[in-house]
XYZ file of C-alpha atoms in Angstrom:
578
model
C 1.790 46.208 18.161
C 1.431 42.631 18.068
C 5.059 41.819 19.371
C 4.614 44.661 22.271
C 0.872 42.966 23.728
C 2.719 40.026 25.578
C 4.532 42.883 27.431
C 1.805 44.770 28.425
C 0.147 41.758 29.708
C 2.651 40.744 31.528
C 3.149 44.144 33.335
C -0.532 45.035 34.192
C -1.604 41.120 35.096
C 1.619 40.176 36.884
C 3.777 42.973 37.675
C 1.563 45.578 39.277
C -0.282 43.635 41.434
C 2.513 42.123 42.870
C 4.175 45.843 43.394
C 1.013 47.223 44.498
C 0.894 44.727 47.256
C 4.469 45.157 48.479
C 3.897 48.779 48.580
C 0.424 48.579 50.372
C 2.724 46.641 52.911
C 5.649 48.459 53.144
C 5.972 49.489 56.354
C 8.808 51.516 56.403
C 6.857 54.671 55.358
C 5.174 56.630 57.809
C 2.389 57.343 55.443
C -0.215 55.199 53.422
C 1.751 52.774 51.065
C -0.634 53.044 48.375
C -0.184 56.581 47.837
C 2.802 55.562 46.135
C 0.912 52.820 44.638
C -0.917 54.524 42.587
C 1.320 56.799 42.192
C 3.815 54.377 40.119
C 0.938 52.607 38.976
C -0.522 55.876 36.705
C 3.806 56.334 35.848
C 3.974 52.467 34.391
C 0.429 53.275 32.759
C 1.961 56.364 31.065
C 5.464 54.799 29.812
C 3.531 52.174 28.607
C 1.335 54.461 26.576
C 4.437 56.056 25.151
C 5.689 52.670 23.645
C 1.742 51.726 22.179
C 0.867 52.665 17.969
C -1.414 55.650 18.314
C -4.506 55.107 16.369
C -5.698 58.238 14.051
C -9.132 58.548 15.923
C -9.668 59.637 19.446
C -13.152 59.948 21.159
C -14.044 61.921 23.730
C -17.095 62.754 26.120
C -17.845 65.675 28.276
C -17.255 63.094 30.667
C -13.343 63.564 30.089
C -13.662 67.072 30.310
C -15.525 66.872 33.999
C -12.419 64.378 34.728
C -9.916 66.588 33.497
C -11.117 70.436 35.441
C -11.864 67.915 38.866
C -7.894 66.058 38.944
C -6.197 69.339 37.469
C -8.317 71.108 40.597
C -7.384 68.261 43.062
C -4.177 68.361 42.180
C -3.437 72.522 42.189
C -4.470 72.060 45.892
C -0.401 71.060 47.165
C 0.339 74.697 45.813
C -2.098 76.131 47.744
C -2.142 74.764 51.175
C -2.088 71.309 50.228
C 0.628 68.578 50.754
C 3.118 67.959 47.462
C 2.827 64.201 47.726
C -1.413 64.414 47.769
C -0.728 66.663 44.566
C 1.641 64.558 42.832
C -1.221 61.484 43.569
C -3.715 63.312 42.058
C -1.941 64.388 39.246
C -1.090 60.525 38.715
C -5.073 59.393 38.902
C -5.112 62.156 36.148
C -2.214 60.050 34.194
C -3.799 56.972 34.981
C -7.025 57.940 33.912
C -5.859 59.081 30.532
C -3.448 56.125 30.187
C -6.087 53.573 30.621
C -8.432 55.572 28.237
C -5.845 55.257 25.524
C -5.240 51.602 26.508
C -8.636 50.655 25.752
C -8.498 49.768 21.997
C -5.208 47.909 23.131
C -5.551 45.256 25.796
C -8.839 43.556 26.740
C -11.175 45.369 29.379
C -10.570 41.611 31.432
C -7.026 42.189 32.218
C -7.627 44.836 34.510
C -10.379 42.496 36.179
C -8.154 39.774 36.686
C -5.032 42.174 37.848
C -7.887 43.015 40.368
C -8.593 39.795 41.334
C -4.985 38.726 41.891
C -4.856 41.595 44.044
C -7.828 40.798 46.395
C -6.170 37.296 46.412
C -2.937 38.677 47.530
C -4.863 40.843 49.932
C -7.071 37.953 51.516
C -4.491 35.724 51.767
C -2.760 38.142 54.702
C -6.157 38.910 55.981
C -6.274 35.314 56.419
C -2.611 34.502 57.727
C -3.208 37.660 60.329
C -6.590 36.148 61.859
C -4.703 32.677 62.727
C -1.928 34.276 63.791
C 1.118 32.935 61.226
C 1.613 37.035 60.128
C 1.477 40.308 62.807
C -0.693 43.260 62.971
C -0.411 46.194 61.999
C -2.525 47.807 65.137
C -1.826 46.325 68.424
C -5.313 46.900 69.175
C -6.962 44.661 66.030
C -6.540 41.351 64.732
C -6.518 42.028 61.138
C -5.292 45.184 59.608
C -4.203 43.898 56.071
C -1.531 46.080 54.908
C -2.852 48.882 56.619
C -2.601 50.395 59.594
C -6.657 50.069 60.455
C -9.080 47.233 59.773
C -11.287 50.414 58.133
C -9.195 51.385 55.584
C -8.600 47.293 54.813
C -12.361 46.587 54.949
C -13.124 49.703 52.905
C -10.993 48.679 50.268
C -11.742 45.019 50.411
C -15.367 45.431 49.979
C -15.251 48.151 47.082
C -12.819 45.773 45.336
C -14.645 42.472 46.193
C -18.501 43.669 45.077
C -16.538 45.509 41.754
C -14.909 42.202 40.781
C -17.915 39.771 41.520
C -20.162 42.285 40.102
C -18.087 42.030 36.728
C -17.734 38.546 36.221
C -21.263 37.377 37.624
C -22.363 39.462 34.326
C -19.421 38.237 32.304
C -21.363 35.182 30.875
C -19.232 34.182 27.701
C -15.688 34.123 29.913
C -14.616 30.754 30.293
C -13.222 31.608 33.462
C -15.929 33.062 35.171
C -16.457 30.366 37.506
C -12.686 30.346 38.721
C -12.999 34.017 39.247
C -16.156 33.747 41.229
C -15.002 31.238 43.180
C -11.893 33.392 44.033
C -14.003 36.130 45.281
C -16.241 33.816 47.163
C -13.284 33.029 49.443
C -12.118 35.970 50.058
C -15.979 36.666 51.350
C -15.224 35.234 55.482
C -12.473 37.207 55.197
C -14.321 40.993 54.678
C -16.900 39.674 57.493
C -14.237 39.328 59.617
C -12.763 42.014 59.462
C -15.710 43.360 61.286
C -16.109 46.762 59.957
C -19.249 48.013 59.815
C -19.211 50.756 57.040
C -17.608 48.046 54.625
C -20.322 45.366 55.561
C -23.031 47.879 54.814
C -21.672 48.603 51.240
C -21.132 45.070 51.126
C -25.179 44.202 51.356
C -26.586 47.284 49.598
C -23.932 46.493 46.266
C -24.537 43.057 46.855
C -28.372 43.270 46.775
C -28.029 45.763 43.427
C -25.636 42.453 41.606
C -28.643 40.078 42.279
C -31.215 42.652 41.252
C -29.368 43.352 37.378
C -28.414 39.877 37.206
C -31.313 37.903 38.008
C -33.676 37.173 34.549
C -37.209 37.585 36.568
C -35.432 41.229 37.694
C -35.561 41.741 34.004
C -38.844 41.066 33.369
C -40.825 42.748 35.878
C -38.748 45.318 36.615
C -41.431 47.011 38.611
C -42.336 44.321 41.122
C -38.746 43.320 41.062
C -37.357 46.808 42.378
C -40.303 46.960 45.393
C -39.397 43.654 46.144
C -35.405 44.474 46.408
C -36.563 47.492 47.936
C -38.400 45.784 50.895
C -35.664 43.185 51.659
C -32.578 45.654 51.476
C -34.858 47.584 54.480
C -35.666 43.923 56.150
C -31.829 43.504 55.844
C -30.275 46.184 57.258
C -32.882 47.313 59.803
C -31.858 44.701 62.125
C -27.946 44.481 61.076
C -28.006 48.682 61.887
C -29.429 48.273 65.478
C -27.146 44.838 66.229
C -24.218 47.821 65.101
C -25.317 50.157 66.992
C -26.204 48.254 70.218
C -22.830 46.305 69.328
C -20.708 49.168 69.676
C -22.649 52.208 71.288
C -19.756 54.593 72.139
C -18.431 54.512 68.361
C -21.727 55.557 67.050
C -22.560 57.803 70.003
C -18.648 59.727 68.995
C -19.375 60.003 65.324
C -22.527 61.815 66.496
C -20.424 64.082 68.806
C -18.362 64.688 65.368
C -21.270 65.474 63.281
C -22.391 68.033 65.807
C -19.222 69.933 65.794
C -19.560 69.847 61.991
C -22.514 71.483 62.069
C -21.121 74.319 64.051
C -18.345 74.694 61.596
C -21.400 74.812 58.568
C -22.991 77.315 60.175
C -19.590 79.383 60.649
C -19.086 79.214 56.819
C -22.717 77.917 54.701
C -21.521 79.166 51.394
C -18.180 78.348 50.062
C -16.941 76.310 53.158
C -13.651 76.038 54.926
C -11.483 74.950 52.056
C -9.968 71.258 51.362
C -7.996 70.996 54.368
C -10.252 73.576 56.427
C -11.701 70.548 58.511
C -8.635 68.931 59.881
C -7.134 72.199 60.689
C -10.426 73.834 62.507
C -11.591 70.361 63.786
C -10.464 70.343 67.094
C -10.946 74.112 68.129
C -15.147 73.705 67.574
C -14.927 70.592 69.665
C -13.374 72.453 72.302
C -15.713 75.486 72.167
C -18.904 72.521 71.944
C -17.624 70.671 74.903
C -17.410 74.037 76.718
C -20.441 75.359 76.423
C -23.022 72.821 75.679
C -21.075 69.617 76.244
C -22.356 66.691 78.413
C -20.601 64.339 80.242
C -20.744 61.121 78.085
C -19.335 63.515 75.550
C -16.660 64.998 77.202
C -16.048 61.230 78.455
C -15.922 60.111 74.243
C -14.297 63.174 72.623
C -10.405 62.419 71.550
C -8.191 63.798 68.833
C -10.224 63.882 65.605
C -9.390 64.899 61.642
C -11.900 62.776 60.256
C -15.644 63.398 59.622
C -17.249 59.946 58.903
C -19.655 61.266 56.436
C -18.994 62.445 53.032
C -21.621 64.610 52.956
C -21.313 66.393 55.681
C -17.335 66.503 54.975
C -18.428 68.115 51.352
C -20.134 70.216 53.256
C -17.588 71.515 55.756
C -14.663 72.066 53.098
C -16.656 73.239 49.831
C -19.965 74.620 52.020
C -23.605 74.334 50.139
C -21.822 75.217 46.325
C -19.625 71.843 46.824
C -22.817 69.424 48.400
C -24.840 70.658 45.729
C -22.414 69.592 42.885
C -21.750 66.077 45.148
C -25.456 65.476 45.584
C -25.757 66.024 42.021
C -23.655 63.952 40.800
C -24.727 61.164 42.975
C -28.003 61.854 41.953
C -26.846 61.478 38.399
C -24.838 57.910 38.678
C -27.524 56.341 40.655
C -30.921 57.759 38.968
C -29.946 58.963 36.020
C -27.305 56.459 34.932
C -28.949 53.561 33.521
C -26.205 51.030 32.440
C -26.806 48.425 29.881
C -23.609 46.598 29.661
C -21.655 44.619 32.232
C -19.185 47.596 32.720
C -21.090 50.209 33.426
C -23.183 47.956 36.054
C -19.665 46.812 37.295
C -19.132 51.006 37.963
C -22.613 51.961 39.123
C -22.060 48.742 41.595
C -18.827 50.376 42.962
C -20.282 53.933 43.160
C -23.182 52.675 45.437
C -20.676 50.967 47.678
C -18.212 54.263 47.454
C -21.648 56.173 48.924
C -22.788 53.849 51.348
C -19.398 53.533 52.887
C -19.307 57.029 52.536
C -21.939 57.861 54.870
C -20.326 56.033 58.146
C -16.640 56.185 57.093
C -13.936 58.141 54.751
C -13.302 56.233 52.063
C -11.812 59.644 50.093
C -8.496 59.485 52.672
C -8.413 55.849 51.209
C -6.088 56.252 48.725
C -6.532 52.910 47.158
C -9.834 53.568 46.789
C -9.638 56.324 44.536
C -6.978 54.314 42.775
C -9.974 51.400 42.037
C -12.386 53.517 41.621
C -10.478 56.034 38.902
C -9.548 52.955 36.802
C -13.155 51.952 36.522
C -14.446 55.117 35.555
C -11.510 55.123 32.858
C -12.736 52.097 31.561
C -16.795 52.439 31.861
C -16.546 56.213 30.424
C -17.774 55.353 27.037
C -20.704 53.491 28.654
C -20.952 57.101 30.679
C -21.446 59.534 28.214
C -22.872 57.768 25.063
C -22.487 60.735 23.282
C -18.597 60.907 22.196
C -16.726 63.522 20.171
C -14.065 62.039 17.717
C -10.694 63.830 17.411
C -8.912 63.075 14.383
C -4.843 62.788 15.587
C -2.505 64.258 13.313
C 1.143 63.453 13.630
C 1.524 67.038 14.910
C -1.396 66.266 17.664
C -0.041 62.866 18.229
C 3.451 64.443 18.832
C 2.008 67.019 20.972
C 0.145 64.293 23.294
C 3.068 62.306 23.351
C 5.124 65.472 24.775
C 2.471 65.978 27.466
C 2.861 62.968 28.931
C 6.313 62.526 28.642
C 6.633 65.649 30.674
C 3.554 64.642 33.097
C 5.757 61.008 33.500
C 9.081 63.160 34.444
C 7.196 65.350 37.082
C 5.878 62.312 38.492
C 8.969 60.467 38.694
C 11.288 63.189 40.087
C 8.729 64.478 42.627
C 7.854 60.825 44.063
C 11.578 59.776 44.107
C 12.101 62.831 46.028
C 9.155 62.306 48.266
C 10.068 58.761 48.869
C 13.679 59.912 49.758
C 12.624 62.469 52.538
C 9.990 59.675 53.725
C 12.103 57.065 53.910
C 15.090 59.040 55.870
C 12.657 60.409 58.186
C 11.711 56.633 59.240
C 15.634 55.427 58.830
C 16.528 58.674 61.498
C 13.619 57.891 63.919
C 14.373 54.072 63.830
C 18.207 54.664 64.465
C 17.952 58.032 66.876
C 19.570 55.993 69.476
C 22.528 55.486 67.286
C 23.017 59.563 66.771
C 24.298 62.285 68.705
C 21.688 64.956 69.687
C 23.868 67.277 67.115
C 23.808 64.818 64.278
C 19.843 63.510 64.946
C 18.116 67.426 64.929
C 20.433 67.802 61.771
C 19.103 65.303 60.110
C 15.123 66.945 60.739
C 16.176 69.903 60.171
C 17.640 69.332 56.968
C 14.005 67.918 56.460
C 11.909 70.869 56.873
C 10.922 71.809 53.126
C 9.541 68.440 51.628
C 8.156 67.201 55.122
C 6.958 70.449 56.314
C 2.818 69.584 55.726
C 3.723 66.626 57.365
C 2.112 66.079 60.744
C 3.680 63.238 61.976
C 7.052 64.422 61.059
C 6.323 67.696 62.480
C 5.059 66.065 65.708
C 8.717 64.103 66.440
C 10.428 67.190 65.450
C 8.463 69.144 68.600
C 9.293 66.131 70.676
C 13.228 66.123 70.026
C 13.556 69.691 70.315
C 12.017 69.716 73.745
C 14.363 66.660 74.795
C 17.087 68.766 73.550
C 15.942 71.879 75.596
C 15.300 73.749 72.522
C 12.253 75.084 74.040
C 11.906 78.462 71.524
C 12.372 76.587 68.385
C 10.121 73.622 69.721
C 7.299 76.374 70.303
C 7.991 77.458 66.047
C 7.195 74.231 64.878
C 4.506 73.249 66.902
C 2.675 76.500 65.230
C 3.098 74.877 62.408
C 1.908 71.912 63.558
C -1.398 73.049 64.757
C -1.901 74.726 61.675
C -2.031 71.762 59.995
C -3.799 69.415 62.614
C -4.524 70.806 65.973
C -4.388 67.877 68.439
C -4.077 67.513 71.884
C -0.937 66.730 72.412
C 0.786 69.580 70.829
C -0.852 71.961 73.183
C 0.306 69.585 76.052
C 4.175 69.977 74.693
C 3.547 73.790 74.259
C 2.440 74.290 77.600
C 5.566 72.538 78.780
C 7.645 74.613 76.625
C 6.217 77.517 78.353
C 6.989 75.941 81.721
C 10.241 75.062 81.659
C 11.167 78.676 80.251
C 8.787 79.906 83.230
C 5.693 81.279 81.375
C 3.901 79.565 83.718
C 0.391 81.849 83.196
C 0.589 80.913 79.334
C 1.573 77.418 80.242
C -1.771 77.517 82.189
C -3.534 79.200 79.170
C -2.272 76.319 77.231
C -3.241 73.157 79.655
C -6.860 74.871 80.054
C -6.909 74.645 76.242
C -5.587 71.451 75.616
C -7.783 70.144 78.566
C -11.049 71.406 76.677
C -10.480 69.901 73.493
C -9.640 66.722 75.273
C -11.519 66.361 79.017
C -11.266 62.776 79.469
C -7.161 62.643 79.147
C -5.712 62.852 82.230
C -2.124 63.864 81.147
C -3.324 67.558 80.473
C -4.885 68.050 84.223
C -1.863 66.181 85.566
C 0.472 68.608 83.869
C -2.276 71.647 85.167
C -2.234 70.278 88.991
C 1.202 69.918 89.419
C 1.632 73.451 87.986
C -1.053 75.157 89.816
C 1.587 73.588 93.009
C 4.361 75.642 91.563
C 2.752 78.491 91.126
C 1.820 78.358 94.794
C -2.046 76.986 94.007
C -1.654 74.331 96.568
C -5.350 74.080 97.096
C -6.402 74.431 93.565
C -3.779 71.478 92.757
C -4.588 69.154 95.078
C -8.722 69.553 94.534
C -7.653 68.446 91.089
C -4.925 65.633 91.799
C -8.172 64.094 93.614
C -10.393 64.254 90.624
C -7.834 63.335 88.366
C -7.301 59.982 91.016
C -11.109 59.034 92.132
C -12.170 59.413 88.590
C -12.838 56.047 86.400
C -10.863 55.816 82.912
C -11.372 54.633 79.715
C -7.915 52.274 79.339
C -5.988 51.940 82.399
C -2.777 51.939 81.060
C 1.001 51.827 82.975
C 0.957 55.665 81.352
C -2.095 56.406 83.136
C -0.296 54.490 86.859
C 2.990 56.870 86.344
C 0.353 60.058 86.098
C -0.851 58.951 89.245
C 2.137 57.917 90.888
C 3.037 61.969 89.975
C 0.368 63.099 91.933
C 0.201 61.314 94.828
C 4.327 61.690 95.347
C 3.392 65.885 94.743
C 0.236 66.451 96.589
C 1.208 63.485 99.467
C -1.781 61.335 98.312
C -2.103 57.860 99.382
């Protein structure tokens, strides 16, 4: 055991920072790079386990249990609906979860702190090199995206990770290190500010403000005047940094509002037992279009876009899993932050990271952060014993400890087929959309085609499909996938490309039908009413055109763009505007 520790070290603390950085980054995949992350993370984890002495004592919570039914549920979702690759994730967080529990007589609880560490470092360091320009962003329209694609997801994981790691060595008084570590942290701090994201900055205070509360001795001893006290200046704090947000960016605010009223809509539609996992995403859209219809005013027709995100937790609990699903979230909240009274620097290091996971949870989506989950399942691995002090031990038998090892070594092989696989499909769908200039039109719908099974919960994929099928004048098949397409996330845009489908086979009446729609999920974009006006022309509507090519051209827009100058160019040259 003693000859295999180095190794182990040297994996976790070197290795899989380093790897879950350059996957993070890899841009190459048209999907979030830590998916995979954690997805050969848990694999690595498992293998490892394989190779470790197996002690002849085992204990285990009910904690484990609730663990075990939520993953294995999680995870049976890509058979039902789901996508294979969110499955195969899941399944992984189950693997790493285990792994890590098995680890913990093994390796020091530090390691993983420090692997952490290295990471933020890693992660800093190209916040930093993106704000003074040396490195690119990932968004054309922010400064500093990190790995990712939005400053949200960075800031979201940046701020669970930073308060986690400061929150575990601020308690962590016998490490000689401790001081180096903080330090670390501290200048990563700017960085997270930065990044301006407002969700992140408010878990940043309220975890923040919980750190100095357990830490501080006079907390200790008057616990009572200690917790008013916090109480009082958490309020003082983020009264005035919640109106500066709000004030700061009023249309952001006002359109998660217009979000959280469609929700409601879609609560009401199904109270009990909700709209399943993915019900929101694919029912989104078609309640915002029936709002903006009928009760919709004109700042919010002027906001709404494309949505398949909630911005609350709650309320996104409450849309997939109705009042049975909020009940068990509320009550397990309720649970980690009343009931859950920690008395060692782990399980303050977890509760820390849970009320940062909430807060950030009630303005963003920290769930569709998949390195979040990642974090967040490898500190409940490690702070379970502190969870449930109540623990169950299971004597292993060779026969048991054969049988476990068999588990996971079949667990590690469905992992490792079904991500090389995934990562295959991914990575020719981005190899075929980067060279489609170099194809023939025979050779380029080939290649999609041939991509239909693994891809086919795949929106994006799905999308360019539609697209190069319509190029190709493919206009029946074009219509098949973009059902599928709006099954999965109705959007805009696919209703735009239907309705020209429909057009150019002359359906123009259903081509109508389908600008109309498109229009009402959508009002402020001007592509759908262009496409409507110069139809309505066609279909011998002169009047009815040109009363909306003058709307569409006296109206003010959000982003005058040299898309939105073509549109108009369309509609003067058709309806002799000028």
């Amino acid at each position: 055991m003693e000859r295999i520790k180095p190794i182990i070290y040297l994996i976790i603390g070197v290795g899989i920072p380093v790897l879950a950085y350059l996957l993070v980054g890899y841009h190459h995949v048209p999907i979030d790079g830590s998916l995979f992350t954690g997805i050969l993370f848990a694999t690595i984890l498992g293998i490892i386990v394989l190779f470790v002495r197996w002690g002849n004592r085992f204990y285990i919570s009910w904690f484990d249990y609730i663990v075990g039914v939520i993953f294995v549920y999680l995870a049976s979702r890509g058979l039902f609906g789901g996508t294979y690759l969110s499955s195969l994730f899941w399944v992984s967080l189950l693997l790493l979860f285990v792994s890590i529990r098995a680890l913990n007589p093994v390796i020091h609880i530090r390691l993983f702190f420090y692997t952490g560490l290295m990471g933020l470092c890693l992660l800093a360091l190209q916040g930093y090199l993106q704000y003074f320009g040396v490195l690119p962003s990932n968004n054309t329209f922010f400064d500093i995206t990190g790995p990712f694609h939005n400053p949200a997801l960075f800031g979201g994981f940046m701020s669970i990770l930073f308060v986690s790691i400061v929150a575990f060595f601020f308690l962590d008084r016998h490490n000689r290190g401790r001081k180096g570590a903080l330090m670390a942290c501290l200048s990563c701090f700017p960085l997270i500010i930065t990044i301006d994201s407002r969700a992140a900055l408010l878990a940043l205070i309220a975890s923040t403000g919980y750190i100095l509360f357990r830490g501080s001795s006079w907390c200790v001893k008057k616990k009572e005047k200690s917790k008013r006290l916090m109480l009082i200046t958490l309020i003082l704090i983020l009264v005035p940094i919640l109106s500066w947000q709000y004030f700061k960016r009023t249309e952001s605010v006002q359109g998660r509002m217009l979000i959280w009223k469609v929700s409601w809509d879609m609560i009401k539609e199904k109270p009990v037992w909700g709209w399943g996992s993915n019900g929101f995403s694919a029912n989104y859209m078609h309640y915002q279009a029936m709002y903006l219809q009928n009760w919709g005013i004109a700042s919010e027709k002027r906001l709404a876009g494309n949505n398949y995100l909630v911005f609350n937790e709650p309320i996104r609990i409450a849309v997939a899993y109705g009042a049975v699903g909020l009940c068990f979230y509320l009550g397990g909240i309720y649970y980690l932050l009343f009931r859950f009274r920690p008395r060692q620097k782990l399980g303050i290091t977890l509760k820390v990271a849970i009320l940062a996971y909430i807060v950030q949870g009630l303005f963003a989506y920290p769930t569709a952060n998949y390195a979040i989950l990642l974090w967040m399942a490898i500190l409940f691995a490690l702070a379970v014993r502190e969870l449930a002090r109540k623990n169950h031990c299971i004597k292993l038998s060779i026969q048991r400890k054969g049988l476990g090892r068999v588990f996971l070594l079949i667990a590690i092989c469905f992992i490792t087929i079904g991500i090389f696989d995934q990562w295959r499909s991914h990575r020719l769908f981005v190899q075929v959309w980067q060279n489609r200039r170099h194809y023939s039109a025979d050779q380029h719908l080939g290649f999609l085609q041939s991509l239909q099974t693994p891809l086919q919960q795949n929106a994006r994929y799905l999308a360019y499909y539609a697209q190069t099928l319509f190029k190709n004048n493919q206009y029946a098949e074009c219509i098949a996938v973009l059902q599928k397409w709006v099954n999965i996330k109705p959007v805009n845009e696919a209703y735009i490309l239907w309705g020209d489908c429909l057009y150019a086979l002359s359906s123009f009446h259903k081509a109508e039908q389908m600008y109309i729609y498109a229009n009402a999920m959508v009002p402020s974009r001007q592509r759908t009413r262009v496409r409507l006006a110069i139809l309505y022309k066609n279909m011998g509507k002169w009047e009815e055109g040109r009363s909306l090519a003058r709307q569409v051209l006296e109206e003010d827009v959000k982003i005058y763009s040299f898309e939105t100058y073509e549109l108009h160019q369309q509609l003067r040259d058709a309806f002799n505007i000028y």
